[in-house]
Every structure is written in structure tokens, then in C-alpha cells.
XYZ file of N, CA, C and O in Angstrom:
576
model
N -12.009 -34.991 4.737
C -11.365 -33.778 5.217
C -12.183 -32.568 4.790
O -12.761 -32.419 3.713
N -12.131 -31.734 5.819
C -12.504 -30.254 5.686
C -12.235 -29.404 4.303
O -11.071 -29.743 4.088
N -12.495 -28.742 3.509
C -11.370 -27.700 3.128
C -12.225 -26.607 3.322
O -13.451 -26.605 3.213
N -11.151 -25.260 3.753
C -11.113 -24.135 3.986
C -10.772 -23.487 2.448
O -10.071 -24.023 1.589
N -11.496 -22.132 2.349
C -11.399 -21.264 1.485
C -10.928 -19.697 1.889
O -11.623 -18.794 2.354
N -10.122 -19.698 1.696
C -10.051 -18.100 1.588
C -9.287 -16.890 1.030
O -8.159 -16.884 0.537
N -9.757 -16.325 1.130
C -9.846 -14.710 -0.290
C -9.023 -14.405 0.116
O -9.199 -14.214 1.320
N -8.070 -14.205 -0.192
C -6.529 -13.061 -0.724
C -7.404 -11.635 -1.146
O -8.088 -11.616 -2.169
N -7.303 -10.535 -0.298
C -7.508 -9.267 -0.793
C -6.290 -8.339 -0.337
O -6.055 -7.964 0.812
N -5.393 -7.984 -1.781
C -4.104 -7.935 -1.731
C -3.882 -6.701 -1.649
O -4.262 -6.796 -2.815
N -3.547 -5.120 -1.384
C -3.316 -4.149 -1.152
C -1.935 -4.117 -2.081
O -1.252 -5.141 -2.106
N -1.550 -3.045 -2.783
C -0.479 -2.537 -3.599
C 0.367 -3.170 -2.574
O 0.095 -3.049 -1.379
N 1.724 -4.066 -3.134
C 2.617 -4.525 -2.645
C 3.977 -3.430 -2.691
O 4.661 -3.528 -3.710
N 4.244 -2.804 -2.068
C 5.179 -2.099 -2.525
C 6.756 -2.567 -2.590
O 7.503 -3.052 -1.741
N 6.906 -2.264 -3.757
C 8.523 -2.987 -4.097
C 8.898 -2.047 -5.196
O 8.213 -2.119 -6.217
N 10.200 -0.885 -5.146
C 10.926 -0.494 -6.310
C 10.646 -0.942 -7.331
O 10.363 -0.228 -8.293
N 10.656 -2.479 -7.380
C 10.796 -3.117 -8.818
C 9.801 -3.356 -9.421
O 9.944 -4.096 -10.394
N 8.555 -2.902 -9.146
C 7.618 -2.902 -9.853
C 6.395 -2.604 -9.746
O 6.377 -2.072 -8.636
N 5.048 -2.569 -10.246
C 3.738 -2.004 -9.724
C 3.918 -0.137 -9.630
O 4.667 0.588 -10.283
N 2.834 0.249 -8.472
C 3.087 1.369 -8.771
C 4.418 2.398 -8.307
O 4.842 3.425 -8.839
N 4.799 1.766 -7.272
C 6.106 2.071 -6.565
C 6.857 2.319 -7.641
O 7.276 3.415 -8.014
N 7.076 0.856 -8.322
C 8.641 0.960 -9.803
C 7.900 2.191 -10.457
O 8.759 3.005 -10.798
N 7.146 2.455 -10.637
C 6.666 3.987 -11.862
C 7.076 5.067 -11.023
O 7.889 5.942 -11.321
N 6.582 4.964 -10.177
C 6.602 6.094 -9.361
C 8.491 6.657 -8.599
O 8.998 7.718 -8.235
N 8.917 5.260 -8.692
C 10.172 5.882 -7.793
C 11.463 6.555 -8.761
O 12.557 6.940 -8.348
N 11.034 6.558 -9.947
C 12.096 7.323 -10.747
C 11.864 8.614 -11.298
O 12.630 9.373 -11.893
N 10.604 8.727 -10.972
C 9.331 10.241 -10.559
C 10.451 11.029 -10.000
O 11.253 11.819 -10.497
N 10.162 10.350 -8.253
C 10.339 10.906 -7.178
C 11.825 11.144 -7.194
O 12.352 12.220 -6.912
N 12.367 10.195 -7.500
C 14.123 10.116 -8.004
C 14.913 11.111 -8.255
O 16.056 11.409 -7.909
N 13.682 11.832 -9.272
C 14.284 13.021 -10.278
C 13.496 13.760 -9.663
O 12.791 14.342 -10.488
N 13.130 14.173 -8.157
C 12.529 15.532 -7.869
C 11.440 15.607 -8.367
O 10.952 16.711 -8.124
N 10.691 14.878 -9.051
C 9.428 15.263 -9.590
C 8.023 15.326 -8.921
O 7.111 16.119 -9.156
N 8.084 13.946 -7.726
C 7.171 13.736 -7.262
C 6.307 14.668 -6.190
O 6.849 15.192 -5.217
N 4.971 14.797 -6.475
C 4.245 15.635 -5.389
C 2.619 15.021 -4.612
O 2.096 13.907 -4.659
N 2.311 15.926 -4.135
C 1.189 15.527 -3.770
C -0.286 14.968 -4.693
O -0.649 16.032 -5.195
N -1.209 13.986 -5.126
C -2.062 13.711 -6.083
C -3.413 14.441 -5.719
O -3.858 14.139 -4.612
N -4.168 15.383 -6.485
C -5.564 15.709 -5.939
C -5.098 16.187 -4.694
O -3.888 16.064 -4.502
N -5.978 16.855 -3.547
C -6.377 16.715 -2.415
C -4.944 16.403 -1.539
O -4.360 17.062 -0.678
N -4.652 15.045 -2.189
C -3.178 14.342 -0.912
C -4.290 13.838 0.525
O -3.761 13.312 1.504
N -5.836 14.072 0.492
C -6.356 13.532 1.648
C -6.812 11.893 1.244
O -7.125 11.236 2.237
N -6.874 11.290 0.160
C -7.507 10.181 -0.298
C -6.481 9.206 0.102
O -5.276 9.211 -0.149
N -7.493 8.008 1.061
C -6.357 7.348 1.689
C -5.618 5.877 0.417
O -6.177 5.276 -0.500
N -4.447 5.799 0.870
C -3.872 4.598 -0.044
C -3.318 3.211 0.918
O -2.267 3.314 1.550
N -4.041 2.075 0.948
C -4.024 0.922 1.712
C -2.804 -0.003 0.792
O -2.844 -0.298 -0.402
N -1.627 -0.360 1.921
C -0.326 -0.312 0.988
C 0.133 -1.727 2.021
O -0.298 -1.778 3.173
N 1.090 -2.895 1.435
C 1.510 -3.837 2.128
C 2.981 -3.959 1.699
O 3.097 -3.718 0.498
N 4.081 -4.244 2.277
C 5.492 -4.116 2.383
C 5.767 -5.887 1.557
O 5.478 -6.960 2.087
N 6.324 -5.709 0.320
C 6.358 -7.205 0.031
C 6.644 -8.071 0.805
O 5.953 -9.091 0.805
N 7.732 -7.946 1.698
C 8.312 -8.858 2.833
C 6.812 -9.339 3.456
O 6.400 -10.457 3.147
N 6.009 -8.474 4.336
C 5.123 -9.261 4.973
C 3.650 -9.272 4.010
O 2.669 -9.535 4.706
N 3.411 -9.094 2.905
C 3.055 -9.816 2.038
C 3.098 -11.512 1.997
O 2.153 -12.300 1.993
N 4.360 -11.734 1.971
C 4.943 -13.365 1.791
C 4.744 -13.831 3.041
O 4.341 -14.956 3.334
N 5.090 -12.774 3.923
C 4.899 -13.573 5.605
C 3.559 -13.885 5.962
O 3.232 -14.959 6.465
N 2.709 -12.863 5.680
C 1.548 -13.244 5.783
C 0.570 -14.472 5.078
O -0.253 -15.204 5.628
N 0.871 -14.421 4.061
C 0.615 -16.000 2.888
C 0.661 -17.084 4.010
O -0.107 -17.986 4.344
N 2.064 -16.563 4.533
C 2.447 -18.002 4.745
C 1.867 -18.118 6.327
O 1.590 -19.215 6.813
N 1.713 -16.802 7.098
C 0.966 -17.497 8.526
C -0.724 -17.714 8.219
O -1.433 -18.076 9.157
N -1.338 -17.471 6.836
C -2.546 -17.596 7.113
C -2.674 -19.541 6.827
O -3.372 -20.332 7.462
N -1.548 -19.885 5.441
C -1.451 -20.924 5.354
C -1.051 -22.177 6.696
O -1.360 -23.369 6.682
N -0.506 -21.643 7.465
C -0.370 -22.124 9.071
C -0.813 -21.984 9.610
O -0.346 -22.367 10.682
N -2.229 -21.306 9.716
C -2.782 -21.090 10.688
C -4.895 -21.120 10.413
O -5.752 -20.236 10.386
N -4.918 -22.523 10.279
C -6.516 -22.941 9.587
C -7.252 -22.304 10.137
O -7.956 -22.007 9.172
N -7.957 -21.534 11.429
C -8.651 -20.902 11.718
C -8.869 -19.945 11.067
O -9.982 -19.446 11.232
N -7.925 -19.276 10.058
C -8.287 -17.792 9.469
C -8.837 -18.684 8.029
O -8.356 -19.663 7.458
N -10.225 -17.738 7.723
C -10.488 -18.019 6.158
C -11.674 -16.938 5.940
O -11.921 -15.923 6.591
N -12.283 -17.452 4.889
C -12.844 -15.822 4.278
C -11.648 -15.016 3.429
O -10.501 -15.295 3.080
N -12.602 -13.783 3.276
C -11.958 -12.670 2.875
C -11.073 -12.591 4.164
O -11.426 -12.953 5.287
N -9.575 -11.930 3.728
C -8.954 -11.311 4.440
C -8.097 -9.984 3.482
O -8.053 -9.725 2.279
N -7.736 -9.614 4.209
C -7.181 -8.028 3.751
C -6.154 -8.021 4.139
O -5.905 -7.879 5.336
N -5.013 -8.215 2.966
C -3.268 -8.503 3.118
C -2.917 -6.957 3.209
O -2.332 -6.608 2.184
N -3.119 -5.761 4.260
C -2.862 -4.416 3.978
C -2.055 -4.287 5.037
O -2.134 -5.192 5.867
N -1.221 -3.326 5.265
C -0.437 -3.032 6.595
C -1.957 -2.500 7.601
O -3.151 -2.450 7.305
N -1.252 -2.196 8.766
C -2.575 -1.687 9.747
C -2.499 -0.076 10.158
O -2.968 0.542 11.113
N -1.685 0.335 8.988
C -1.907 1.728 9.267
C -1.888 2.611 7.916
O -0.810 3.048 7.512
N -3.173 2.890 7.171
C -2.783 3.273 5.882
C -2.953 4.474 5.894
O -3.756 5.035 6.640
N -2.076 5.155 4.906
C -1.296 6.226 4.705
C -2.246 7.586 3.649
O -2.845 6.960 2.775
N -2.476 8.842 3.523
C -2.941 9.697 3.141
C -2.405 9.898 1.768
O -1.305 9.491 2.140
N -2.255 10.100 0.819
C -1.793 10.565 -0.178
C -0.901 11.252 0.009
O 0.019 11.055 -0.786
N -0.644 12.408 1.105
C 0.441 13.513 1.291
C 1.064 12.449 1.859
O 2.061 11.971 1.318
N 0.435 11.815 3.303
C 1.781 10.873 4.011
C 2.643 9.963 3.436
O 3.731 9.624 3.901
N 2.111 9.559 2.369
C 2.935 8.661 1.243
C 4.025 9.315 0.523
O 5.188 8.916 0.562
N 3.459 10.728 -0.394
C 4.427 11.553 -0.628
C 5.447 11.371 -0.241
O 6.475 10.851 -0.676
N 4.896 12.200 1.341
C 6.221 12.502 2.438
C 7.113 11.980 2.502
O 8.193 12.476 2.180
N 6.954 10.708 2.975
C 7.638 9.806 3.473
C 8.276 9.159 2.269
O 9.367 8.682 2.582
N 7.943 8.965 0.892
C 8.745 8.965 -0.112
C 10.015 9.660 -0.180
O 11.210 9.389 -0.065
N 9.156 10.833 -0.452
C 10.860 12.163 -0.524
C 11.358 11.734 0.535
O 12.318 10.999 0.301
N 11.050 11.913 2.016
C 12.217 11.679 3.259
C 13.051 10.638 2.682
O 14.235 10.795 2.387
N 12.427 9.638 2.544
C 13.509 8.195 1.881
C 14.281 8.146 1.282
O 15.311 7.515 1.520
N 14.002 8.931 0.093
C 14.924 9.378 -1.212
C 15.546 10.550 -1.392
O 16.223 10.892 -2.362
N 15.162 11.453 0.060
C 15.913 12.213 -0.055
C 15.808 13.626 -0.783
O 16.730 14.439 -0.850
N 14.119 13.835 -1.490
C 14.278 14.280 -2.531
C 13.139 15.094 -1.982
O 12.427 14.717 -1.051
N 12.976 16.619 -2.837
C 11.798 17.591 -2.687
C 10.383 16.405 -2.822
O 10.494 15.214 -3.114
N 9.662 16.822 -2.650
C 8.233 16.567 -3.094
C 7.203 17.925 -3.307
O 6.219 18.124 -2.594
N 7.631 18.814 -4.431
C 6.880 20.099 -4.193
C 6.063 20.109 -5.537
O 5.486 21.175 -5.748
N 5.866 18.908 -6.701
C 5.285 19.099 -7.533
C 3.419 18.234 -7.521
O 2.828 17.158 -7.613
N 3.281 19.390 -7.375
C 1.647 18.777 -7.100
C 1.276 17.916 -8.626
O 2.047 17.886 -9.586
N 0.055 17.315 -8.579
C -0.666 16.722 -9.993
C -2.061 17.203 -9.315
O -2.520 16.556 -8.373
N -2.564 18.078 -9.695
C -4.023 18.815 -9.016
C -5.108 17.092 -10.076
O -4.778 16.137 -10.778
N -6.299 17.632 -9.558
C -7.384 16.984 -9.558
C -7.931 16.563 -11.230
O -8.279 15.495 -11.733
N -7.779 18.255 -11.876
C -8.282 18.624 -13.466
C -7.121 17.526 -13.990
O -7.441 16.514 -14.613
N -5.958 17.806 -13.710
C -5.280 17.246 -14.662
C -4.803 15.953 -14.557
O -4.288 15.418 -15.539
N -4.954 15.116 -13.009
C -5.766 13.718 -13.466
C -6.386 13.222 -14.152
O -6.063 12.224 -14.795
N -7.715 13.942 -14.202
C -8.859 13.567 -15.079
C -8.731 13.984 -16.331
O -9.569 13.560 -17.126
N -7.633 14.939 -16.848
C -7.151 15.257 -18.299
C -6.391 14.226 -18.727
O -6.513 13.833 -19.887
N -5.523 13.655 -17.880
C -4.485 12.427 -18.147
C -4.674 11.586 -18.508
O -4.206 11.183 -19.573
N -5.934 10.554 -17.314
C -5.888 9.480 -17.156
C -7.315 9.055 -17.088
O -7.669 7.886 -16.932
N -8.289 10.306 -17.243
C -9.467 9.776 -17.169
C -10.517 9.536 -16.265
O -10.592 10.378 -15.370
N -11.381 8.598 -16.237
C -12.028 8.155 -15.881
C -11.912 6.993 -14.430
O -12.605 6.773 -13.437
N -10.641 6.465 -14.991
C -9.814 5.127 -14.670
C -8.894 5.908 -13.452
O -8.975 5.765 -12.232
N -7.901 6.872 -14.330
C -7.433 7.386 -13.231
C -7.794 8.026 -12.044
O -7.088 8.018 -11.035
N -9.146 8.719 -12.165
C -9.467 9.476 -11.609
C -10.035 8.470 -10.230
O -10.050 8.998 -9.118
N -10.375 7.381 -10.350
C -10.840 6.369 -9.396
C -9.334 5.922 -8.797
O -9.063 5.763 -7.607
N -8.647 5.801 -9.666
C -7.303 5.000 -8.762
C -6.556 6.308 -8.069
O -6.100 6.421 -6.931
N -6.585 7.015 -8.888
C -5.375 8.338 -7.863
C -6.033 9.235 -7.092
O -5.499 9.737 -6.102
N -7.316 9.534 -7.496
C -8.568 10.334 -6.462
C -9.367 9.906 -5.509
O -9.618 10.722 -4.622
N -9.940 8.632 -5.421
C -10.361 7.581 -4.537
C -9.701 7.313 -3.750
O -8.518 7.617 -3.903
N -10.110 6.615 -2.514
C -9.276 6.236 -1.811
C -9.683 4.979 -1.165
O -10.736 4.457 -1.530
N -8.772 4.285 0.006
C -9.098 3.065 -0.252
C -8.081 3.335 1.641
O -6.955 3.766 1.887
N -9.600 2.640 2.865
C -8.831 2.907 3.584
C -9.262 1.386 4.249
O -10.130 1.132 5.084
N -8.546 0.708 3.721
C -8.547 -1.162 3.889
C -7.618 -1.644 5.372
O -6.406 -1.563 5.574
N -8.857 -2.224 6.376
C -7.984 -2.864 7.599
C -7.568 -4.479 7.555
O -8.257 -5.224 6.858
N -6.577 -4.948 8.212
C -6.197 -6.241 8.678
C -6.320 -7.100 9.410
O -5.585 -8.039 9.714
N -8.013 -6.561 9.961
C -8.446 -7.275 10.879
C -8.485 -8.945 11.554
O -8.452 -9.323 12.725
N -8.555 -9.595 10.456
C -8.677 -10.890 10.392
C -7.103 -11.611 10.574
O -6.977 -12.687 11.158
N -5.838 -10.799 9.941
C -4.609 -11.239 10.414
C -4.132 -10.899 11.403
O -3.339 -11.650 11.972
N -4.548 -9.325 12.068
C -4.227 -9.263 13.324
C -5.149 -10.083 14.306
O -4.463 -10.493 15.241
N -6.222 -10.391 14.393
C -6.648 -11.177 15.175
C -6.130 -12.613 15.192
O -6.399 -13.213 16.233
N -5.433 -13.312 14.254
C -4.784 -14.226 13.961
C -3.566 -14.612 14.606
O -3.003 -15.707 14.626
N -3.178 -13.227 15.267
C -1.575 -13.255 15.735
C -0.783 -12.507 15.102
O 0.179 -11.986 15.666
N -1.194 -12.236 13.163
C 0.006 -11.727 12.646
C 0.791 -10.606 13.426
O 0.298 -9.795 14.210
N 1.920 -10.705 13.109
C 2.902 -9.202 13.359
C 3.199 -8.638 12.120
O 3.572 -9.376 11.208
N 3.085 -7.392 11.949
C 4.216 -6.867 11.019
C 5.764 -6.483 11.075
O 6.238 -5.849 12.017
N 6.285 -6.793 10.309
C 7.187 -6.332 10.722
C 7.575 -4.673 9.736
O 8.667 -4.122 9.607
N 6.021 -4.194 9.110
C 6.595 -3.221 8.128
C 4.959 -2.360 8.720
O 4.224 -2.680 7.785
N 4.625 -2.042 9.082
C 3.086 -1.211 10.073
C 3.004 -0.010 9.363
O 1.858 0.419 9.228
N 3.700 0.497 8.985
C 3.957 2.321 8.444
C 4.323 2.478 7.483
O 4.971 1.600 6.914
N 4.068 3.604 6.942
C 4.134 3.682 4.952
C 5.888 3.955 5.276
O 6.574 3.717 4.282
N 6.534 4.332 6.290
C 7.911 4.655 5.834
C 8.599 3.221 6.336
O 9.510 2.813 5.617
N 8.286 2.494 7.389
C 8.790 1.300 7.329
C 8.347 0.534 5.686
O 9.449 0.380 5.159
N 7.596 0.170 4.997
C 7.274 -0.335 4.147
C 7.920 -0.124 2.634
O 8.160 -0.905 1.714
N 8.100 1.413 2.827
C 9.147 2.056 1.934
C 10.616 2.009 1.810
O 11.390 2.000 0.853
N 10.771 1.979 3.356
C 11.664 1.601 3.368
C 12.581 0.067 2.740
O 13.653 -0.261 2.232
N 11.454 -0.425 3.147
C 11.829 -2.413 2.714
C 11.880 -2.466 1.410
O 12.283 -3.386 0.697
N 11.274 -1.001 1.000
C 10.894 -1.501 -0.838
C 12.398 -1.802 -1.360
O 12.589 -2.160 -2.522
């Protein structure tokens, strides 16, 4: 028999309960949350639900292997994430975290994860057939 290999390249799963979402949503909770740097640095984000769905159609479906990129197919800006946070929760989003005081915070480290950006496609699962059923940072947020 054959065997196939292939790479899981996993995009922030977003779920309340944990990762950066759980830090972040008791931020936003309490009115705190705002735009990071810029708000132009893109963030490549996957809805846990089709996270699992996807596992499981690549595992059904032997033609896909390689690297693939578990990301939704439409990733979101730093502000559009914001946004669509507060809309969800309901809550302002008027407190910025400027650029300096990233790099006063968090460094070096931070300054790559919250200033960088990361604008990751799904090529290989949409050509596969996948569907999402979560495409948009506010569908995805929503599921969280």
C-alpha cells in the first residue's frame, strides 16, 4: 500500500475557550478591546467547527496531501477582526494598542505576532470540494 503524507498548517482556531480568542474575549467583554498597530496586518483565522470538518474531509478524501492550509478563505485585517468582535459582543472597540507599545509589552515576539501579518489561503481544500460552513471572521466568531 501507498501512504500519503500530509501537513496540517493550522491557522488560529478560534474558540472563546481558549488560544487567542479566550484572552482576548474578556478584553473585548469589558470594552477594552481596540484596534493593534496599523489594524492593516492581515490575521488568517479558522472557525473550530470546520477545523474538525476539514480533518476529517481531507482524511476522506486521498487525493489531497502535502502542505495544506486549514484557514477560512477570507482572512480578515486587524480592524476587520476588531470590528466584527465588538459587533458580536456588542461592545465599543475604541481602545487602540499603537505599534511603540507593542514592542514595549511584548517585544520582539510580540511585535511579529500582533504586527505581522499572515494572509494564508485554502487552496488545496477548496479545490478538494471543501465547503465552509464559517468563510468570514464574523461567521467564525460567531461559532466561537
Amino acid at each position: 500500500t501507498e501512504n500519503r503524507l500530509v501537513n496540517l498548517r493550522l491557522a488560529p482556531i478560534l474558540s472563546k475557550f481558549g488560544g487567542a480568542l479566550g484572552k482576548l474575549y474578556p478584553i473585548f467583554f469589558l470594552g477594552g478591546g481596540g484596534v493593534v498597530g496599523s489594524g492593516n496586518q492581515y490575521f488568517s483565522y479558522i472557525s473550530a467547527r470546520d477545523a474538525a470538518r476539514s480533518i476529517v474531509h481531507i482524511i476522506e478524501h486521498d487525493d489531497v496531501e502535502g502542505p495544506v492550509n486549514l484557514v477560512a478563505p477570507t482572512p480578515a485585517t486587524n480592524r476587520e477582526f476588531t470590528k466584527a468582535l465588538g459587533k458580536i459582543l456588542s461592545r465599543p472597540t475604541i481602545v487602540p494598542l499603537p505599534a511603540f507599545a507593542v514592542k514595549l509589552m511584548f517585544g520582539e515576539m510580540g511585535e511579529e505576532m500582533l504586527l505581522g501579518g499572515v494572509k494564508a489561503t485554502p487552496k488545496k481544500l477548496k479545490e478538494s470540494g471543501f465547503e465552509f460552513q464559517h468563510g468570514t471572521i464574523e461567521g467564525a466568531l460567531e461559532s466561537a
